[in-house]
Coordinates of C-alpha atoms in Angstrom, one line a residue:
M9 CA -0.3 -0.1 -0.2
T10 CA 1.7 3.2 -1.0
Y11 CA 0.6 6.4 0.9
L12 CA 0.6 10.4 -0.3
I13 CA 1.6 13.0 1.5
N14 CA 0.3 16.5 1.4
N15 CA 1.4 19.3 3.4
G16 CA 3.6 17.5 4.5
V17 CA 0.9 14.9 6.5
I18 CA 0.6 11.5 5.2
E19 CA -2.6 10.2 3.9
F20 CA -4.2 7.4 1.9
E21 CA -7.3 8.3 0.1
N22 CA -7.0 12.1 1.3
V23 CA -7.7 10.4 5.2
P24 CA -4.9 11.4 7.3
I25 CA -3.1 8.8 8.7
S26 CA -3.1 9.1 12.2
S27 CA 0.3 9.2 14.0
E28 CA -0.1 5.9 16.1
E29 CA -0.8 4.2 13.1
L30 CA 1.5 5.7 11.4
Y31 CA 4.5 4.5 14.8
N32 CA 3.5 1.4 15.0
Y33 CA 3.8 0.7 11.1
G34 CA 7.9 1.7 11.7
R35 CA 8.0 2.1 7.9
I36 CA 6.1 3.1 5.1
N37 CA 6.2 3.7 1.4
V38 CA 5.0 7.2 0.4
I39 CA 4.9 9.2 -2.7
F40 CA 6.1 12.4 -2.9
N41 CA 6.4 14.9 -6.1
D42 CA 5.8 11.8 -8.4
E43 CA 8.4 10.3 -6.1
E44 CA 7.9 6.2 -3.9
L45 CA 10.2 7.6 -0.9
S46 CA 10.6 5.1 2.3
L47 CA 10.8 6.4 5.7
I48 CA 11.4 5.5 9.3
A49 CA 9.2 5.8 12.1
S50 CA 11.4 7.1 15.0
K51 CA 11.1 5.5 18.0
R52 CA 12.4 8.4 20.1
P53 CA 10.2 11.4 21.0
A54 CA 11.2 14.6 19.1
N55 CA 13.0 16.8 21.6
I56 CA 11.7 20.5 19.8
R57 CA 12.2 23.6 21.2
F58 CA 10.0 26.7 20.8
H59 CA 11.2 30.4 19.7
F60 CA 9.2 32.9 21.0
H61 CA 9.1 36.3 18.3
I62 CA 7.5 39.6 18.9
E63 CA 7.8 40.6 15.3
P64 CA 6.2 41.2 13.4
A65 CA 3.3 40.1 16.0
P66 CA 3.4 37.7 18.7
H67 CA 3.8 34.4 17.5
F68 CA 5.6 31.2 17.9
S69 CA 8.0 29.0 15.9
V70 CA 9.4 25.5 16.2
S71 CA 12.8 24.2 16.0
F72 CA 14.7 20.8 16.0
K73 CA 18.3 19.9 15.7
G74 CA 19.3 23.8 15.0
E75 CA 17.2 24.0 11.7
Q76 CA 13.7 25.9 11.4
L77 CA 11.0 23.3 10.5
N78 CA 9.3 24.8 7.8
E79 CA 5.7 25.9 6.6
Q80 CA 5.0 21.6 5.9
Q81 CA 6.5 20.8 9.0
L82 CA 5.1 23.1 11.4
Y83 CA 1.9 22.2 10.0
S84 CA 1.7 18.0 10.2
L85 CA 3.0 18.9 13.5
K86 CA 0.4 20.8 14.3
C87 CA -2.6 18.5 12.6
Q88 CA -1.0 14.9 13.6
G89 CA 2.0 15.4 16.1
Y90 CA 4.8 14.1 13.7
F91 CA 6.7 15.8 11.1
I92 CA 9.2 14.5 8.2
V93 CA 12.8 15.7 8.1
N94 CA 14.9 15.0 4.7
A95 CA 12.4 12.6 3.2
K96 CA 13.7 10.0 5.4
R97 CA 12.6 9.8 9.0
I98 CA 9.3 10.4 10.9
Y99 CA 9.7 12.0 13.9
F100 CA 6.9 12.3 16.8
V101 CA 6.1 14.2 20.0
N102 CA 4.9 12.9 23.4
T103 CA 1.3 13.4 24.1
E104 CA 2.6 16.7 26.7
I105 CA 4.3 18.0 24.2
K106 CA 1.4 18.3 21.7
E107 CA 0.0 19.9 24.2
Y108 CA 2.1 23.0 23.8
V109 CA 2.1 22.7 20.2
D110 CA -2.0 23.0 20.5
T111 CA -1.9 25.6 22.9
A112 CA 1.0 27.6 21.2
F113 CA -0.4 27.4 18.0
A114 CA -4.3 28.2 18.5
D115 CA -6.4 29.4 15.7
L116 CA -7.6 32.3 18.4
Q117 CA -4.7 34.7 19.8
L118 CA -3.5 33.6 23.3
P119 CA -4.6 36.1 25.7
L120 CA -1.8 37.6 27.2
P121 CA -1.8 36.2 30.8
S122 CA -1.7 32.9 29.6
L123 CA 0.6 33.3 26.8
I124 CA 3.1 34.0 29.9
K125 CA 2.1 31.1 31.7
L126 CA 3.0 29.3 28.6
I127 CA 6.2 30.6 27.8
R128 CA 6.8 30.4 31.4
T129 CA 6.7 26.4 31.5
L130 CA 8.0 25.6 28.6
H131 CA 11.0 27.1 29.8
Q132 CA 10.9 25.0 32.9
E133 CA 10.8 22.0 30.8
G134 CA 13.4 23.9 29.5
L135 CA 11.5 24.2 25.9
C136 CA 12.1 27.8 25.1
E137 CA 14.1 30.2 26.1
P138 CA 12.8 33.2 29.1
L139 CA 10.7 36.0 28.1
P140 CA 12.8 38.8 28.3
S141 CA 12.3 40.8 32.0
N142 CA 11.0 44.0 29.7
F143 CA 8.8 42.1 27.6
L144 CA 5.6 43.5 28.7
E145 CA 7.2 47.2 28.4
T146 CA 8.7 46.3 24.9
L147 CA 5.2 44.9 24.0
R148 CA 3.4 48.0 25.2
V149 CA 5.6 50.3 23.2
K150 CA 5.5 48.3 19.8
R151 CA 1.5 48.9 20.2
K152 CA 2.0 52.6 21.3
S153 CA -0.4 51.8 24.8
I154 CA -0.3 54.9 26.9
S155 CA -1.8 56.1 29.8
H156 CA -4.6 58.7 30.0
H157 CA -4.9 60.1 33.3
E158 CA -4.4 64.0 32.6
N159 CA -8.0 64.9 33.1
L160 CA -8.5 63.6 36.5
F161 CA -5.1 63.5 37.8
I162 CA -4.5 67.3 39.0
K163 CA -0.4 66.5 39.5
D164 CA 2.7 66.2 37.8
L165 CA 4.6 62.5 37.9
Y166 CA 8.3 61.7 38.2
P167 CA 9.4 60.1 34.4
Y168 CA 9.8 56.9 36.5
Q169 CA 6.2 57.5 38.0
K170 CA 4.7 58.5 34.3
E171 CA 6.5 55.0 32.9
G172 CA 5.2 53.1 36.6
V173 CA 1.4 54.0 35.6
E174 CA 1.9 53.2 31.7
W175 CA 3.3 49.2 32.4
L176 CA 0.6 49.1 35.0
S177 CA -2.0 50.7 32.5
F178 CA -1.3 47.7 30.0
C179 CA -1.5 45.4 32.3
V180 CA -4.7 46.3 33.4
E181 CA -5.6 46.6 29.7
N182 CA -4.2 43.1 29.2
G183 CA -5.9 41.7 32.0
I184 CA -2.3 41.0 33.8
G185 CA -1.9 41.0 37.2
T186 CA 1.3 42.4 39.3
I187 CA 2.9 43.3 41.5
L188 CA 4.6 46.9 42.4
A189 CA 7.2 46.8 44.3
D190 CA 9.3 50.0 43.7
D191 CA 11.1 50.9 46.9
M192 CA 9.2 52.7 49.9
G193 CA 9.5 56.5 49.1
L194 CA 9.5 56.0 45.7
G195 CA 5.0 57.3 45.2
K196 CA 3.4 54.1 44.8
T197 CA -0.1 55.6 46.4
A198 CA 0.7 58.2 43.2
Q199 CA 1.3 55.8 40.7
I200 CA -2.1 53.4 41.7
I201 CA -4.1 56.7 41.9
A202 CA -3.2 57.8 38.6
L203 CA -3.5 54.7 36.8
C204 CA -7.1 54.6 38.9
C205 CA -7.6 57.9 37.1
N206 CA -6.7 56.2 33.3
I207 CA -9.1 53.3 34.4
L208 CA -11.7 56.0 34.8
E209 CA -11.5 58.2 31.9
Q210 CA -11.3 55.3 29.5
N211 CA -14.8 53.7 31.6
P212 CA -16.6 56.1 33.9
E213 CA -18.7 52.9 34.6
A214 CA -15.6 51.1 36.0
R215 CA -15.5 50.3 39.9
V216 CA -12.0 50.0 41.6
L217 CA -11.2 48.3 45.0
I218 CA -8.5 49.8 47.4
V219 CA -7.5 47.5 50.8
V220 CA -5.4 49.3 53.1
P221 CA -4.2 48.5 56.8
N222 CA -6.2 50.5 59.1
P223 CA -3.5 53.2 59.9
L224 CA -3.6 54.2 56.1
L225 CA -7.1 54.5 55.9
D226 CA -6.4 58.5 56.6
N227 CA -4.0 59.0 54.0
W228 CA -5.5 56.9 51.6
I229 CA -8.7 59.6 51.5
R230 CA -6.1 63.0 51.8
E231 CA -4.0 61.0 48.7
F232 CA -6.8 62.0 46.5
A233 CA -7.4 64.6 47.7
F234 CA -4.3 65.9 46.6
F235 CA -3.7 63.9 43.1
A236 CA -7.0 63.4 42.2
A237 CA -9.5 65.8 44.1
S238 CA -12.3 65.1 41.6
I239 CA -12.4 61.6 42.5
E240 CA -14.4 61.3 46.7
P241 CA -13.5 58.2 47.5
Y242 CA -16.2 56.2 49.2
L243 CA -14.5 54.8 53.3
H244 CA -16.5 51.7 53.9
Y245 CA -15.3 51.6 57.6
G246 CA -16.8 51.8 61.0
S247 CA -20.0 50.1 62.7
S248 CA -22.0 53.0 60.3
R249 CA -21.0 51.2 57.1
R250 CA -24.1 49.6 55.5
G251 CA -24.3 46.1 54.7
I252 CA -25.6 46.5 51.7
S253 CA -23.4 45.5 48.5
T254 CA -25.8 48.4 46.9
A255 CA -24.2 51.2 49.0
L256 CA -21.3 50.5 47.4
S257 CA -22.2 50.2 44.3
A258 CA -22.4 53.9 43.3
H259 CA -19.3 54.6 43.7
S260 CA -16.1 54.3 41.6
V261 CA -13.7 53.8 43.9
V262 CA -14.4 52.3 47.1
I263 CA -11.5 52.0 49.9
T264 CA -11.6 49.6 53.1
P265 CA -9.6 48.2 55.4
Y266 CA -8.0 44.7 55.4
T267 CA -10.2 43.8 58.8
T268 CA -13.6 44.9 56.9
M269 CA -12.9 43.6 53.7
T270 CA -12.6 40.0 55.7
S271 CA -15.8 40.5 57.8
D272 CA -17.7 42.1 54.6
I273 CA -16.9 39.6 52.1
A274 CA -19.8 37.7 51.6
M275 CA -20.8 41.3 50.4
L276 CA -18.1 42.4 48.4
E277 CA -17.9 39.8 46.4
E278 CA -21.5 40.2 45.2
L279 CA -19.7 43.6 43.4
N280 CA -17.2 43.4 40.3
F281 CA -14.4 45.5 40.4
A282 CA -12.3 46.7 37.1
L283 CA -9.5 47.3 39.7
T284 CA -8.9 45.6 43.0
V285 CA -5.3 47.3 45.2
F286 CA -4.1 45.7 47.9
D287 CA -2.1 48.1 49.7
E288 CA 1.7 46.6 52.1
A289 CA 0.2 43.5 50.3
S290 CA 2.6 42.0 52.0
M291 CA -0.3 41.2 55.0
L292 CA -1.7 38.5 52.4
K293 CA 1.7 36.4 52.6
N294 CA -0.3 33.7 54.3
P295 CA -2.3 32.1 51.7
N296 CA -3.9 30.6 54.6
S297 CA -4.9 33.6 56.7
R298 CA -8.6 34.4 56.7
R299 CA -7.9 38.0 54.5
S300 CA -6.1 36.2 52.1
I301 CA -8.5 33.3 52.0
A302 CA -11.2 36.6 51.5
A303 CA -9.1 38.6 49.1
R304 CA -9.5 35.7 46.5
R305 CA -13.2 35.5 47.0
L306 CA -13.3 38.8 45.5
D307 CA -14.5 39.3 41.9
S308 CA -11.1 41.3 40.2
G309 CA -10.8 42.3 36.9
V310 CA -7.6 42.6 37.5
V311 CA -5.1 42.4 40.9
V312 CA -2.4 45.1 42.2
A313 CA -0.3 44.3 44.8
M314 CA 1.5 47.1 46.5
S315 CA 4.5 46.1 48.7
G316 CA 8.0 47.7 48.6
T317 CA 9.2 44.4 50.5
P318 CA 7.5 42.0 48.1
V319 CA 9.1 39.1 50.1
E320 CA 9.9 39.4 53.7
N321 CA 11.1 36.3 55.2
S322 CA 10.4 33.7 52.7
L323 CA 10.1 33.1 48.9
L324 CA 6.7 30.7 50.2
D325 CA 5.5 35.2 50.9
A326 CA 6.0 35.4 46.9
W327 CA 4.4 33.2 45.6
S328 CA 1.5 34.2 48.1
L329 CA 1.4 37.5 46.1
C330 CA 2.1 36.6 43.0
D331 CA -1.0 34.1 42.5
L332 CA -3.3 36.3 44.6
V333 CA -2.4 38.4 41.4
F334 CA -1.4 36.1 38.5
P335 CA -3.5 32.7 40.1
G336 CA -1.6 29.8 38.4
Y337 CA 1.3 31.3 37.3
L338 CA 4.3 30.5 39.9
G339 CA 2.5 26.3 40.1
S340 CA 0.8 25.1 43.3
Q341 CA 1.8 26.1 46.5
D342 CA 3.5 22.8 47.4
R343 CA 5.3 21.9 44.2
F344 CA 7.0 25.6 44.6
Q345 CA 8.1 25.1 48.3
S346 CA 9.7 22.0 47.5
R347 CA 11.5 23.7 44.8
Y348 CA 12.4 26.5 46.2
V349 CA 11.9 27.1 50.2
N350 CA 15.1 26.4 52.3
R351 CA 14.9 25.9 55.9
D352 CA 18.5 27.2 56.0
L353 CA 19.5 31.0 54.4
S354 CA 23.0 29.7 53.0
E355 CA 21.1 26.8 51.3
T356 CA 19.0 29.7 49.8
L357 CA 22.8 31.5 48.9
N358 CA 23.6 29.1 47.1
K359 CA 21.2 28.2 44.9
D360 CA 20.0 28.8 41.5
L361 CA 17.6 31.5 41.7
G362 CA 17.7 32.5 38.1
E363 CA 14.7 31.2 36.4
L364 CA 13.0 32.1 39.4
E365 CA 13.9 36.2 39.4
L366 CA 13.2 35.7 35.9
S367 CA 9.6 34.7 36.5
L368 CA 8.6 37.4 38.9
R369 CA 10.0 40.3 36.8
Q370 CA 8.0 39.2 33.7
I371 CA 4.6 40.7 36.5
T372 CA 6.6 42.9 38.8
L373 CA 7.7 46.5 38.9
R374 CA 10.8 46.9 41.2
R375 CA 12.8 50.0 40.7
M376 CA 14.9 51.6 43.4
K377 CA 15.5 54.6 45.0
K378 CA 19.4 54.5 43.9
D379 CA 18.4 53.5 40.5
V380 CA 15.7 56.6 39.8
L381 CA 16.0 59.3 42.5
E382 CA 19.0 60.5 42.2
Q383 CA 18.6 63.6 43.7
L384 CA 17.5 61.4 46.8
P385 CA 20.3 62.3 49.5
E386 CA 22.3 59.4 50.9
K387 CA 21.4 57.1 53.8
L388 CA 23.9 56.7 56.4
D389 CA 22.9 53.0 57.8
I390 CA 25.5 53.1 61.3
H391 CA 24.8 49.9 63.1
L392 CA 26.2 50.8 67.3
P393 CA 26.9 48.0 69.3
V394 CA 26.1 49.1 72.8
S395 CA 28.3 47.3 75.9
M396 CA 26.2 46.0 78.5
G397 CA 27.6 46.9 82.4
D398 CA 28.5 44.5 84.6
I399 CA 24.8 44.7 86.2
E400 CA 23.0 44.5 83.1
K401 CA 25.1 41.8 81.5
S402 CA 24.8 39.5 85.2
A403 CA 20.8 40.0 84.7
Y404 CA 21.1 38.9 80.4
T405 CA 23.1 36.1 81.6
S406 CA 20.3 34.9 84.0
I407 CA 17.6 35.2 81.5
I408 CA 19.6 32.9 79.2
E409 CA 20.2 30.9 81.0
E410 CA 16.7 31.0 82.0
M411 CA 16.0 30.0 79.0
K412 CA 18.3 26.9 78.5
F413 CA 16.8 25.2 80.8
D414 CA 13.3 25.8 79.3
A415 CA 14.8 25.0 75.9
D416 CA 16.6 21.4 77.7
A417 CA 13.3 21.0 78.5
G418 CA 11.6 21.0 75.8
G419 CA 11.3 25.1 75.6
A420 CA 7.3 25.1 75.8
G421 CA 8.2 27.9 78.0
I422 CA 10.9 29.8 75.6
L423 CA 7.7 32.4 74.3
P424 CA 7.5 34.4 77.6
L425 CA 11.3 34.0 78.3
I426 CA 12.1 35.9 74.6
N427 CA 9.4 38.4 75.1
K428 CA 11.1 39.0 79.1
L429 CA 14.2 39.2 76.9
Q430 CA 13.0 41.5 74.6
Q431 CA 11.8 44.1 77.6
F432 CA 15.1 43.6 79.4
T433 CA 16.9 45.0 76.0
A434 CA 14.7 47.8 75.9
H435 CA 15.2 48.9 79.7
P436 CA 15.4 46.4 82.4
S437 CA 13.0 48.5 84.5
L438 CA 10.2 46.7 82.0
L439 CA 11.4 44.3 84.5
N440 CA 10.2 46.3 87.0
A441 CA 6.5 47.0 88.4
V442 CA 7.5 50.3 89.6
I443 CA 9.5 51.8 86.5
P444 CA 11.4 55.1 88.2
T445 CA 11.3 58.0 85.8
D446 CA 14.5 59.6 87.2
V447 CA 16.6 60.7 83.9
R448 CA 19.8 59.8 85.7
L449 CA 18.9 56.7 87.1
L450 CA 17.3 55.5 83.7
S451 CA 20.7 55.9 82.4
K452 CA 22.8 54.2 85.0
Q453 CA 20.2 51.1 84.7
S454 CA 20.9 51.0 80.8
A455 CA 23.9 51.8 78.8
K456 CA 21.8 51.6 75.5
F457 CA 19.3 53.7 76.9
E458 CA 22.6 55.9 78.1
L459 CA 23.9 55.9 74.5
L460 CA 20.4 56.6 72.8
L461 CA 20.2 60.0 75.0
L462 CA 23.9 61.0 73.8
K463 CA 23.0 60.7 70.3
L464 CA 19.7 62.8 71.4
D465 CA 22.3 65.7 73.0
V466 CA 23.5 65.4 69.4
I467 CA 20.7 65.9 67.3
A468 CA 19.2 68.4 69.4
Q469 CA 22.4 70.5 69.5
A470 CA 21.7 70.3 65.7
E471 CA 18.0 71.7 65.9
E472 CA 17.3 69.0 64.0
K473 CA 14.5 65.8 63.9
V474 CA 14.5 62.2 64.4
I475 CA 12.2 59.8 64.2
I476 CA 13.2 56.7 67.3
F477 CA 10.9 53.3 66.3
A478 CA 10.4 51.6 69.9
T479 CA 8.4 48.6 70.2
F480 CA 7.1 48.5 73.8
Q481 CA 4.4 51.2 74.7
R482 CA 6.0 51.3 78.7
A483 CA 9.2 51.9 76.8
I484 CA 7.6 54.0 74.5
D485 CA 6.4 55.9 78.0
L486 CA 9.7 56.2 79.2
I487 CA 11.6 57.6 75.9
K488 CA 8.8 59.9 75.5
G489 CA 8.9 61.4 79.7
T490 CA 13.1 61.4 78.9
I491 CA 12.8 64.0 76.7
K492 CA 10.3 66.0 77.9
E493 CA 12.3 66.3 81.5
K494 CA 15.5 66.5 79.3
Y495 CA 14.8 68.5 76.6
G496 CA 11.5 70.6 77.4
V497 CA 10.0 68.7 73.9
I498 CA 6.8 66.8 73.8
A499 CA 7.6 63.9 71.5
G500 CA 4.5 63.5 69.7
V501 CA 3.9 59.2 69.6
I502 CA 2.5 57.1 67.4
D503 CA 1.6 53.5 68.6
G504 CA -1.5 51.0 69.3
R505 CA -3.0 53.8 71.6
T506 CA -3.2 56.5 68.8
P507 CA -5.9 57.0 67.0
N508 CA -6.1 56.9 63.1
V509 CA -7.8 60.7 62.9
K510 CA -4.5 61.7 64.8
R511 CA -1.7 60.2 63.9
Q512 CA -1.3 62.6 60.3
L513 CA -2.1 65.7 62.8
L514 CA 1.1 64.9 64.6
I515 CA 3.5 64.3 61.4
D516 CA 2.2 67.5 60.0
K517 CA 2.5 69.6 64.2
F518 CA 6.4 67.2 63.7
S519 CA 6.9 67.9 60.3
S520 CA 6.0 72.3 61.1
S521 CA 7.4 72.8 64.0
N522 CA 10.9 74.6 63.9
G523 CA 14.4 73.6 65.7
F524 CA 14.9 69.6 67.5
D525 CA 11.6 67.8 67.5
V526 CA 11.3 63.8 68.2
L527 CA 8.2 61.8 67.5
I528 CA 8.6 58.0 68.9
L529 CA 7.1 55.2 66.2
H530 CA 6.0 51.7 66.9
P531 CA 7.6 50.0 64.0
K532 CA 4.6 47.5 63.2
T533 CA 2.0 50.7 63.5
A534 CA 3.7 52.9 62.0
G535 CA 5.9 51.7 60.3
M536 CA 4.5 51.8 57.1
G537 CA 2.6 54.7 54.6
L538 CA 3.5 57.4 56.5
N539 CA 5.7 60.4 54.8
I540 CA 8.1 62.0 57.5
T541 CA 10.4 63.7 55.7
A542 CA 11.1 66.1 57.8
A543 CA 13.6 64.2 59.9
T544 CA 17.1 63.4 59.3
H545 CA 17.7 61.2 61.7
V546 CA 16.0 57.4 62.5
I547 CA 16.9 55.5 65.5
H548 CA 16.3 51.7 66.1
Y549 CA 16.2 51.7 69.4
S550 CA 14.1 48.3 69.5
R551 CA 15.5 45.7 66.7
Q552 CA 13.3 44.1 64.7
W553 CA 13.9 40.4 64.2
N554 CA 11.8 40.7 60.5
P555 CA 14.3 43.3 57.9
A556 CA 11.6 44.3 56.2
L557 CA 10.3 45.9 59.3
E558 CA 13.0 48.1 59.5
E559 CA 12.8 49.1 56.0
Q560 CA 9.6 50.0 56.1
A561 CA 10.5 52.2 59.4
T562 CA 13.5 53.7 57.9
A563 CA 11.8 54.4 54.0
R564 CA 9.1 56.8 56.6
A565 CA 12.0 59.5 56.5
W566 CA 14.2 58.5 53.4
R567 CA 12.0 58.8 51.0
N568 CA 11.0 60.7 47.8
G569 CA 11.1 64.7 48.8
Q570 CA 14.0 64.3 51.1
K571 CA 16.2 66.7 50.7
S572 CA 19.1 66.2 53.4
I573 CA 21.7 63.2 54.4
V574 CA 19.4 60.4 57.0
S575 CA 21.4 59.0 59.2
V576 CA 20.1 56.0 60.2
Y577 CA 21.3 54.4 63.5
Y578 CA 20.9 50.8 64.6
M579 CA 21.7 50.1 68.4
Y580 CA 22.4 46.3 69.6
Y581 CA 24.2 44.9 72.4
A582 CA 27.5 44.0 71.9
D583 CA 27.6 39.8 72.1
T584 CA 23.9 39.3 72.8
I585 CA 21.1 37.4 70.6
E586 CA 20.8 41.7 69.2
E587 CA 24.3 40.7 67.6
T588 CA 22.8 37.8 66.6
I589 CA 19.8 39.5 64.7
D590 CA 21.9 42.4 62.9
E591 CA 24.6 40.4 61.2
R592 CA 21.0 38.1 60.4
I593 CA 19.5 41.1 58.8
R594 CA 22.4 42.6 57.2
L595 CA 23.1 38.9 55.5
K596 CA 19.1 39.7 54.5
Q597 CA 19.2 42.8 53.2
K598 CA 22.5 41.5 50.7
L599 CA 19.9 38.9 49.3
S600 CA 17.8 41.7 48.4
D601 CA 20.1 42.6 45.8
R602 CA 20.4 39.6 44.9
V603 CA 17.0 38.6 44.2
V604 CA 13.3 40.5 44.6
S605 CA 12.9 38.8 47.9
V606 CA 14.8 37.6 50.7
A607 CA 15.2 34.2 50.2
D608 CA 14.5 31.9 52.7
D609 CA 11.8 29.9 54.9
K610 CA 10.6 31.7 57.8
D611 CA 12.7 31.6 61.0
T612 CA 10.0 32.2 63.6
D613 CA 11.1 34.1 66.6
K614 CA 11.3 30.5 69.2
Q615 CA 13.7 28.7 66.4
I616 CA 16.5 31.7 66.0
M617 CA 16.5 31.7 70.3
L618 CA 16.8 28.1 69.9
A619 CA 19.1 28.0 67.7
Y620 CA 21.4 30.9 69.3
L621 CA 21.5 29.3 72.3
E622 CA 22.5 26.1 71.4
N623 CA 24.9 28.2 69.4
L624 CA 26.0 29.3 73.0
G625 CA 26.9 26.0 73.5
L626 CA 25.9 26.7 77.9

């Protein structure tokens, strides 16, 4: 029996022969161009490669052994899953590769999200080169896509901000969720508001939801009034809010805190949002938390996550945010975790994260201050080891021995002891029922407190402003009382006790005051979203065990609009757990320059402490 080749497809009486039949035949006689040929069916699957091209329009080609398939070979591959080489041999692809071929050469043009996901999958399988990290921007420029926000957005953007808005707008128009991960202080809020203006100028009936931490509600309202005064956001918050979706449907922009979003998700999911924005999206880093689950229930055309620190401790944070904005892009959580997440930080440093880095950069806009703000003044990082006095050293050793004893017994009581140790390093008097208020006595009991006052002496003499970050309310009150007694200055305090409505007023008062002034902030309560460029000094008095928290806190002063050099002091007790934390933070900061994130599995305070105790060998 003799067969014919028609456009690369082997037929008998105009009926294509299936690839399964051809494979089983092993050898087959065909007539091609009036010449009789004998074709051998290769028993090994063909190792083909895909190639993606952006010109003249986005499309794929396929090569085999370094040679690009011609039109007939490509046609038979698409139709039947095989192709003929040199009129001698038939090569077949397996079922999985055929599915990739079907997707890549579908009759309808792939939506951009599906295209990006396909190319990443092909690259992971070693079948295709990765997309260049600037692919979306290249495609945006090629399609001459620009943002239209000028009618509603009444301020001027910096050039890098305008580029960011145009990139974000292109992503939204093409249904691509993204992470806006610009360095803290580069104006992510302004770019998002301009993005909202672009959406509403093109479709006035569109609706945008912005989810923010509770302390930033007033800040977002103020920012809209400043950048887009004609847009009046609706604040869905508080006991007087209405519990029906129609109450929100008449508003173009709805702002709500994470707490309300979580509790009202059954009502919110009844609405369709063209865009949903999550500010300080690191709050969604745990994919199994109630608010993360609620966030995924929202009916959103496109999701944008805002975070100057897209990953705080673990690459799993990256997966969580990425899966929120672009579901399925990085695969399943289990597969991602087994491939990338390590318990040991040194293992991560030695791991090749190139493919993941490229994948993240496809959908992440990440600009650093040093790259885009030539006018931003220098930041001086000053690490200040503090030498304990004999009494402090003895008390510290006593706590450590107590912790070591508990660890040997199983560590059930280690967390309260960690809290005790952290209080001690803030000030030993925090462990006393009655805290003394005499400045001289407070300084005598704590070398760190004494050093703090020495630094404040210099700052006060220079008549400059300083932000102090401290953790415990009792420590904050001690610092505030001492500053009033010694310098005659009533320091502003923003912590969990400060109502939202008073926070910006405190910042405004601090910014407009003349000469020396002090703001004392809790790093978790006031370490994000606030603009305090009047300060030229930042003191981390209570050290955070998470580098992202300290970076966020520092960025309250070292940010867009800062005109002076910012001195940042990191205080820690030498030869203690605080020095271990300081070294750990510096190591993690090195990682953040290499990849989009700090890349090790999250160590809890308990794990860090137990490892420290073990290394002491007490």
